[in-house]
């Protein structure tokens, strides 16, 4: 499902938007996909692609066996940004060389398979060979698929004094007319021929591993390593892949045998540009994807499963650290995630009856975190595993309570209820991987968590301190010192989170429906139930800006608020009077976040426009389908 307020992808069944904090009601969310019925997948070849977290992904109690009907939670679609992304993404994109003033037109061609660096377009770079097939790079207008954020990383201090990695710039990857277009924010656009099948990116999101098929029926794909400056073909005939959080290693599978449910595991090191075979006949089938296969954040440690020759129903787990020989782990153990050098290993251990328990291993100690846990639980709203950036912490739901485990220790109960998610400043990194989240936060201590309808802060003593009640929308500013909270009565308040105090200030606008805040949190634009737009700053009297404003199309960036009224695009700068944006046709269909300073606009004719941190927009896509 997708939030119509900010346009971001959400987990099916979520109550609130992970990005803007808006309540996901029937009016401001829409479905984008469903999980297939696992009972229909057993023993069958499906069209499920590795780029999708849906049909049957990690479904089985044991690898290769479909989970019983009813074992799933609500239909699931990965949120953006997160883990693998596929064509269920929202339509969003732009094209054209930055600063050129020229829109990207259909059939503007770029040759060369190895992508040119900026300023080198069409200068006769040599074509890389791709197994006898040439991939011609043609820039085309963008239909709909996928957003991948490429980040210039800078550090901010959060409520607990810890560092954050903040989103700043974007790169968008999207398919149109059998071309996969890569659209950096400040580099020339380029594209790759074929059908887009999946992408996974690093936590800094300036690198991506992309799967591209020759046609929609292909079961094997070309694997590409992509950056804003170009793309390199890694391998042909790939069936699945993983990308390390730091973007230095891609693990991938080739030579898949559907009947035997095996494949050959390879790794590609970005720095050396070399591939290495890890092992033949690793367990793999499309229903379970790369089950039991995990990469450490730096990509130097990997786990995988092999069949047990003595008992075909069982499997053995192996772990390989750097250049050392693989080591066998305990039988019937499947790793979900691990820290660098396997300092912490999160795994499911199965019993003969098919049930499993979730453990964390630190050194020689194993601690049970969740009993009767199966991979399908990852897709259930009531579980929601969230790791911090180095996998030393895990926050999760279990039996109506929220628990926290740190450095491989026993779980500690934080509060009663289900955690919807950890609140984060605008643009904080998140990566969704096989149903579990990895956050760009150093620690969850001191962070805000949305529990049921209230917002709490996790204290140093691992207790939950209530910050706000009856929350429907909660927004943090960039340094996580100010929280804007809209409750379910339409009341809005500003909460200071400095130190351990929480000063609250009521906002004199009634019946608030939507709120968008400035980066520093000092001001906001709000829409009431009569679709009136107001500017709010501190204790000043709210200023009415416009009437008949679309609730789904309002964005703030760099002191500007862009909004749609009566189908036309307007802006207000720092609370000033509304001004019509020039050079854009009427009937605006969509406004979306593009980067820290840029907004993307689409009209009903499929034309795309973007600004450059001000009120001036240029047309960058002509008539996208």
XYZ file of C-alpha atoms in Angstrom, residues 21-501:
481
model
C 3.422 9.991 9.916
C -0.037 10.391 8.408
C -2.768 7.966 9.380
C -3.302 5.449 6.589
C -7.036 5.670 6.155
C -9.052 4.445 3.199
C -8.911 7.956 1.740
C -5.178 8.528 1.895
C -3.732 5.119 1.067
C -3.938 2.747 -1.839
C -2.985 -0.862 -2.416
C -0.038 -1.663 -4.648
C 0.184 -5.441 -4.373
C -0.652 -8.562 -2.463
C 1.136 -11.646 -1.237
C 0.216 -14.785 -3.103
C -1.612 -17.608 -1.386
C 1.194 -19.894 -0.141
C -1.022 -22.914 -0.536
C -0.933 -22.372 -4.295
C 2.843 -22.151 -4.596
C 3.967 -25.553 -3.388
C 5.979 -27.370 -5.999
C 5.034 -24.844 -8.681
C 7.129 -22.551 -10.797
C 5.760 -19.038 -10.471
C 6.348 -15.686 -12.064
C 7.579 -14.362 -8.739
C 10.749 -12.371 -9.289
C 13.632 -11.951 -6.871
C 13.005 -8.228 -6.774
C 9.729 -8.715 -4.926
C 9.065 -9.342 -1.246
C 5.688 -10.838 -2.057
C 4.541 -14.264 -3.200
C 6.033 -16.854 -0.935
C 9.117 -14.897 0.102
C 10.530 -16.609 3.210
C 7.227 -18.396 3.621
C 8.154 -21.938 4.466
C 8.685 -23.525 7.834
C 11.509 -25.438 6.190
C 13.081 -24.211 2.942
C 11.368 -25.532 -0.129
C 8.120 -26.351 1.649
C 5.180 -24.002 1.275
C 3.677 -22.699 4.481
C 0.191 -23.909 5.350
C -2.682 -21.692 4.354
C -3.476 -19.142 7.013
C 0.116 -18.880 8.240
C 0.572 -15.462 6.665
C -0.381 -12.141 8.127
C -1.880 -9.351 6.046
C -0.817 -9.019 2.402
C 2.628 -7.471 2.333
C 4.395 -4.975 0.125
C 7.864 -3.626 0.958
C 7.967 0.014 1.926
C 10.145 2.593 0.240
C 12.889 2.937 0.864
C 13.534 -0.782 1.589
C 15.420 -3.908 0.693
C 14.451 -5.213 -2.667
C 12.165 -2.972 -4.637
C 10.098 -3.919 -7.629
C 7.542 -2.563 -10.020
C 4.952 -2.016 -7.323
C 6.675 1.320 -6.597
C 4.942 4.620 -7.093
C 5.281 6.535 -10.365
C 8.067 9.017 -9.759
C 10.956 10.172 -11.853
C 12.626 12.872 -13.823
C 14.995 13.069 -16.718
C 17.166 15.429 -18.647
C 20.680 16.603 -17.875
C 20.673 18.928 -14.863
C 20.979 22.553 -15.858
C 20.483 21.853 -19.542
C 17.018 23.363 -19.592
C 15.948 20.648 -22.009
C 13.396 17.936 -21.186
C 14.270 14.326 -21.795
C 12.383 13.329 -24.957
C 11.321 9.894 -26.182
C 14.029 8.038 -28.102
C 16.896 10.283 -27.079
C 19.618 7.674 -27.399
C 22.805 7.031 -25.483
C 24.955 4.143 -26.624
C 27.697 2.464 -24.573
C 26.967 -0.228 -22.084
C 29.482 0.908 -19.516
C 27.941 4.210 -18.551
C 29.801 7.445 -19.265
C 30.776 9.799 -16.523
C 29.328 13.331 -16.580
C 30.374 15.290 -19.624
C 31.212 12.130 -21.594
C 27.838 11.297 -23.097
C 28.016 10.143 -26.722
C 31.791 10.505 -26.935
C 32.427 7.031 -28.268
C 33.227 5.029 -25.163
C 33.875 1.347 -25.953
C 30.904 -0.995 -25.677
C 31.182 -3.721 -23.074
C 30.298 -7.245 -24.206
C 27.284 -8.947 -22.669
C 27.321 -12.523 -23.801
C 26.899 -11.585 -27.442
C 23.960 -9.228 -26.810
C 24.350 -5.483 -27.000
C 22.371 -3.352 -24.588
C 21.643 0.029 -26.128
C 20.979 2.794 -23.639
C 17.986 4.852 -24.610
C 16.643 7.628 -22.387
C 12.872 7.469 -22.372
C 10.088 9.095 -20.340
C 9.276 7.223 -17.206
C 6.080 5.278 -16.488
C 6.090 3.775 -13.042
C 8.301 1.687 -11.036
C 10.872 2.383 -8.508
C 12.489 4.937 -6.344
C 15.973 4.528 -5.018
C 17.435 7.301 -2.951
C 21.078 8.190 -3.356
C 22.334 9.986 -0.345
C 25.013 12.513 0.387
C 25.714 11.489 3.961
C 26.050 13.931 6.788
C 25.676 13.446 10.540
C 23.144 14.965 12.898
C 22.637 14.449 16.609
C 19.392 12.863 17.724
C 17.481 13.016 20.980
C 19.869 10.593 22.643
C 23.029 12.265 21.309
C 23.633 9.617 18.659
C 24.508 10.179 15.025
C 22.118 9.803 12.127
C 22.745 9.371 8.455
C 20.432 11.770 6.642
C 19.028 11.564 3.125
C 19.921 14.421 0.867
C 20.061 13.621 -2.846
C 18.198 11.137 -4.973
C 18.738 8.753 -7.827
C 15.625 7.279 -9.373
C 15.548 3.947 -11.217
C 12.502 3.230 -13.325
C 11.351 1.268 -16.330
C 9.658 2.431 -19.513
C 9.336 0.712 -22.892
C 11.688 -2.105 -21.887
C 14.336 0.331 -20.754
C 15.552 0.709 -17.187
C 16.305 4.381 -16.712
C 18.792 5.621 -14.117
C 18.151 9.248 -13.264
C 20.668 10.819 -10.870
C 19.917 14.160 -9.252
C 23.005 15.913 -10.542
C 24.388 13.690 -13.311
C 23.291 12.928 -16.880
C 20.496 10.416 -17.280
C 21.287 6.994 -18.696
C 19.372 3.763 -19.223
C 19.768 0.023 -19.620
C 17.779 -2.131 -22.011
C 15.452 -4.773 -20.644
C 12.713 -5.442 -18.118
C 13.297 -4.213 -14.608
C 13.171 -7.111 -12.118
C 14.616 -5.873 -8.858
C 17.026 -3.573 -7.066
C 18.801 -3.601 -3.736
C 20.889 -0.694 -2.535
C 23.409 0.131 0.143
C 22.518 1.994 3.307
C 24.074 5.224 2.041
C 22.055 4.655 -1.120
C 24.635 5.908 -3.543
C 25.103 2.431 -4.993
C 22.665 -0.173 -6.283
C 22.574 -3.753 -7.521
C 19.950 -4.091 -10.246
C 18.462 -7.151 -11.957
C 17.327 -6.724 -15.577
C 15.709 -9.364 -17.803
C 15.668 -9.517 -21.585
C 11.887 -9.915 -21.504
C 9.077 -10.300 -18.998
C 9.149 -14.099 -19.235
C 12.846 -14.525 -18.409
C 13.709 -16.447 -15.261
C 17.387 -15.410 -15.335
C 18.628 -11.849 -15.355
C 21.552 -9.594 -15.986
C 23.107 -8.245 -12.791
C 24.286 -4.622 -12.871
C 26.201 -2.502 -10.400
C 24.879 1.052 -10.667
C 26.015 4.432 -9.342
C 24.929 7.958 -10.329
C 27.901 8.111 -12.712
C 27.438 4.835 -14.537
C 26.682 1.119 -14.571
C 28.811 -2.011 -14.894
C 27.542 -5.420 -15.981
C 28.504 -7.947 -13.293
C 27.072 -11.221 -14.614
C 24.481 -12.818 -16.883
C 22.013 -15.583 -15.976
C 21.574 -14.467 -12.350
C 18.492 -15.637 -10.443
C 18.808 -13.648 -7.202
C 21.178 -11.406 -5.275
C 21.992 -9.600 -2.030
C 23.804 -6.272 -1.614
C 25.831 -5.473 1.509
C 24.721 -2.478 3.563
C 27.989 -0.639 2.886
C 27.700 -1.266 -0.862
C 31.012 -3.085 -1.224
C 29.883 -6.644 -2.009
C 27.111 -8.239 -4.070
C 26.252 -11.885 -3.366
C 24.380 -13.552 -6.203
C 23.228 -16.911 -7.544
C 23.792 -18.489 -10.959
C 23.313 -21.973 -12.499
C 20.002 -22.515 -10.726
C 18.550 -26.027 -10.874
C 14.793 -25.736 -10.292
C 14.296 -29.482 -9.866
C 17.108 -29.896 -7.354
C 16.463 -26.494 -5.748
C 20.111 -25.506 -5.806
C 22.312 -22.803 -7.331
C 25.918 -21.620 -7.311
C 26.726 -18.836 -4.854
C 29.049 -16.069 -6.068
C 30.267 -12.756 -4.656
C 31.335 -9.641 -6.537
C 33.687 -7.183 -4.843
C 33.092 -3.610 -5.979
C 36.634 -2.373 -5.302
C 38.445 -5.133 -7.218
C 35.667 -5.608 -9.809
C 36.133 -9.371 -9.419
C 33.713 -12.226 -8.861
C 34.479 -15.250 -6.709
C 32.725 -18.596 -6.416
C 31.781 -19.396 -2.829
C 30.092 -22.788 -3.197
C 28.110 -24.957 -5.595
C 24.658 -26.370 -4.860
C 23.612 -23.837 -2.246
C 19.936 -24.164 -1.354
C 17.667 -21.999 -3.502
C 14.157 -21.971 -4.876
C 12.013 -19.101 -6.070
C 9.373 -19.535 -3.392
C 11.866 -19.031 -0.562
C 14.322 -16.771 -2.420
C 17.767 -16.660 -0.804
C 16.521 -18.231 2.404
C 19.195 -18.515 5.103
C 21.615 -16.387 3.126
C 22.770 -13.242 4.910
C 25.537 -10.704 4.334
C 27.205 -8.739 7.092
C 27.066 -4.925 6.704
C 30.587 -4.830 5.235
C 29.943 -7.880 3.042
C 32.924 -9.794 4.398
C 30.883 -12.457 6.211
C 28.208 -14.546 4.521
C 25.952 -17.405 5.558
C 24.177 -19.942 3.340
C 22.400 -23.299 3.428
C 23.336 -26.659 1.929
C 21.262 -29.816 1.917
C 22.230 -32.446 4.439
C 23.367 -35.484 2.438
C 22.426 -37.790 5.292
C 18.852 -36.557 5.531
C 17.342 -34.778 2.539
C 14.671 -33.169 4.703
C 17.249 -31.315 6.787
C 19.764 -28.656 5.837
C 23.096 -27.404 7.119
C 24.078 -23.782 7.612
C 27.572 -22.504 6.837
C 29.334 -19.273 7.613
C 32.296 -17.848 5.710
C 34.374 -14.983 7.087
C 36.617 -13.140 4.654
C 39.108 -15.453 2.950
C 38.772 -18.157 5.605
C 37.291 -21.543 4.771
C 33.554 -21.923 5.428
C 32.589 -23.304 8.824
C 29.585 -25.525 9.437
C 26.987 -24.207 11.858
C 24.395 -26.288 13.648
C 21.975 -28.299 11.526
C 18.551 -26.793 10.768
C 19.685 -23.267 11.541
C 18.766 -20.460 9.123
C 20.398 -17.035 9.579
C 18.234 -13.931 9.135
C 20.824 -11.215 9.819
C 24.314 -10.806 11.215
C 26.759 -8.119 12.277
C 30.264 -7.639 10.891
C 32.590 -10.540 11.641
C 29.476 -12.400 12.914
C 29.679 -10.592 16.238
C 25.904 -11.002 16.516
C 23.970 -13.623 14.569
C 20.173 -13.699 14.427
C 18.851 -17.073 13.342
C 15.895 -19.442 13.374
C 16.477 -22.925 14.728
C 13.967 -25.506 13.549
C 12.723 -28.630 15.245
C 11.492 -31.787 13.529
C 7.873 -30.637 13.718
C 8.689 -27.642 11.547
C 8.430 -25.082 14.351
C 11.288 -22.716 15.044
C 12.645 -20.286 17.610
C 14.376 -16.969 16.949
C 17.771 -16.694 18.653
C 20.605 -14.204 18.851
C 24.139 -15.518 19.205
C 26.934 -13.412 20.667
C 30.200 -15.280 20.953
C 29.407 -18.691 22.397
C 26.134 -17.617 24.011
C 22.741 -18.200 22.372
C 19.707 -16.343 23.677
C 16.147 -17.204 22.689
C 14.222 -14.077 21.717
C 10.950 -15.355 20.211
C 9.598 -18.910 20.567
C 7.563 -20.551 17.808
C 8.942 -18.134 15.249
C 8.819 -18.830 11.503
C 9.992 -16.794 8.526
C 6.376 -16.012 7.700
C 6.227 -14.101 11.008
C 8.499 -11.490 9.456
C 5.600 -10.412 7.290
C 3.180 -10.138 10.166
C 2.462 -6.730 11.589
C 2.507 -8.025 15.145
C 6.189 -9.041 14.971
C 8.021 -6.219 13.143
C 11.756 -6.800 13.595
C 13.850 -3.616 13.426
C 17.665 -3.651 13.667
C 19.923 -0.693 14.272
C 22.606 0.034 11.672
C 25.280 -2.353 13.012
C 22.848 -5.101 14.130
C 23.835 -4.807 17.779
C 20.231 -3.944 18.714
C 16.861 -5.426 17.866
C 13.442 -3.936 18.601
C 10.436 -6.229 18.079
C 6.833 -7.028 19.007
C 5.849 -10.239 20.741
C 2.555 -11.282 22.363
C 1.250 -7.737 22.718
C 4.471 -6.266 24.113
C 7.484 -4.410 22.733
C 10.892 -5.879 23.489
C 14.474 -4.738 23.095
C 17.650 -6.818 22.857
C 21.086 -5.231 22.883
C 24.465 -6.867 22.163
C 23.083 -10.384 22.224
C 21.505 -10.085 25.671
C 18.133 -11.274 26.925
C 15.138 -9.313 25.698
C 13.808 -6.524 27.888
C 10.171 -5.471 27.881
C 9.863 -1.812 26.905
C 6.100 -1.358 26.945
C 2.722 -2.968 26.300
C 1.239 -2.745 22.832
C 2.511 -3.019 19.273
C 5.217 -0.685 17.991
C 4.192 0.692 14.618
C 7.718 1.939 13.964
C 10.583 4.001 15.310
C 10.062 7.669 14.536
C 12.986 9.201 12.707
C 13.946 12.636 11.410
C 12.946 13.517 7.867
C 14.866 11.379 5.395
C 16.527 8.949 7.821
C 17.700 5.790 6.118
C 15.721 2.570 6.368
C 16.274 -0.645 4.504
C 13.690 -3.391 4.272
C 15.231 -6.811 3.794
C 13.209 -10.044 3.813
C 10.517 -8.503 5.992
C 12.874 -7.026 8.626
C 13.928 -3.392 8.847
C 17.454 -2.038 9.233
C 17.572 1.546 10.472
C 20.287 4.170 9.998
C 20.195 4.859 13.738
C 23.170 4.109 15.926
C 20.945 3.126 18.852
C 17.251 2.987 19.673
C 17.835 4.305 23.185
C 16.552 7.867 23.326
C 14.462 7.388 20.195
C 10.727 7.873 19.750
C 8.505 4.860 19.095
C 4.902 4.903 17.914
C 2.986 2.472 20.128
C -0.693 1.971 19.359
C -1.982 5.583 19.250
C 0.695 7.169 21.430
C 4.298 8.274 20.960
C 6.874 7.189 23.551
C 10.584 7.766 24.086
C 12.822 4.823 25.015
C 14.705 5.928 28.122
C 18.210 5.012 29.233
C 16.558 2.659 31.724
C 14.768 0.893 28.842
C 11.337 2.129 29.827
C 8.799 3.935 27.643
C 8.149 7.586 28.492
C 4.951 8.950 26.931
C 5.530 12.017 24.768
C 2.149 12.467 23.101
C -1.288 10.819 23.085
C -3.925 9.925 20.488
C -1.447 10.598 17.687
C -2.526 10.468 14.053
C 0.485 12.247 12.566
C 3.872 12.762 14.232
C 6.730 14.573 12.499
C 10.295 15.121 13.699
C 12.494 17.929 12.477
C 15.942 17.239 11.010
C 17.834 17.136 14.318
C 15.048 15.299 16.192
C 14.636 18.087 18.751
C 11.108 19.160 17.793
C 8.031 16.980 17.347
C 4.835 18.170 15.656
C 1.962 15.974 16.789
C -1.564 15.914 15.337
C -4.034 13.965 17.428
C -7.203 12.153 16.357
C -9.334 15.193 17.213
C -7.531 17.397 14.705
C -5.574 19.233 17.419
C -1.952 20.129 16.683
C 0.824 20.728 19.184
C 4.554 21.444 19.031
C 6.667 19.449 21.485
C 10.247 20.364 22.379
C 12.396 17.277 22.976
C 15.530 19.044 24.243
C 17.116 17.114 27.080
C 14.624 15.246 29.233
C 12.048 18.018 29.150
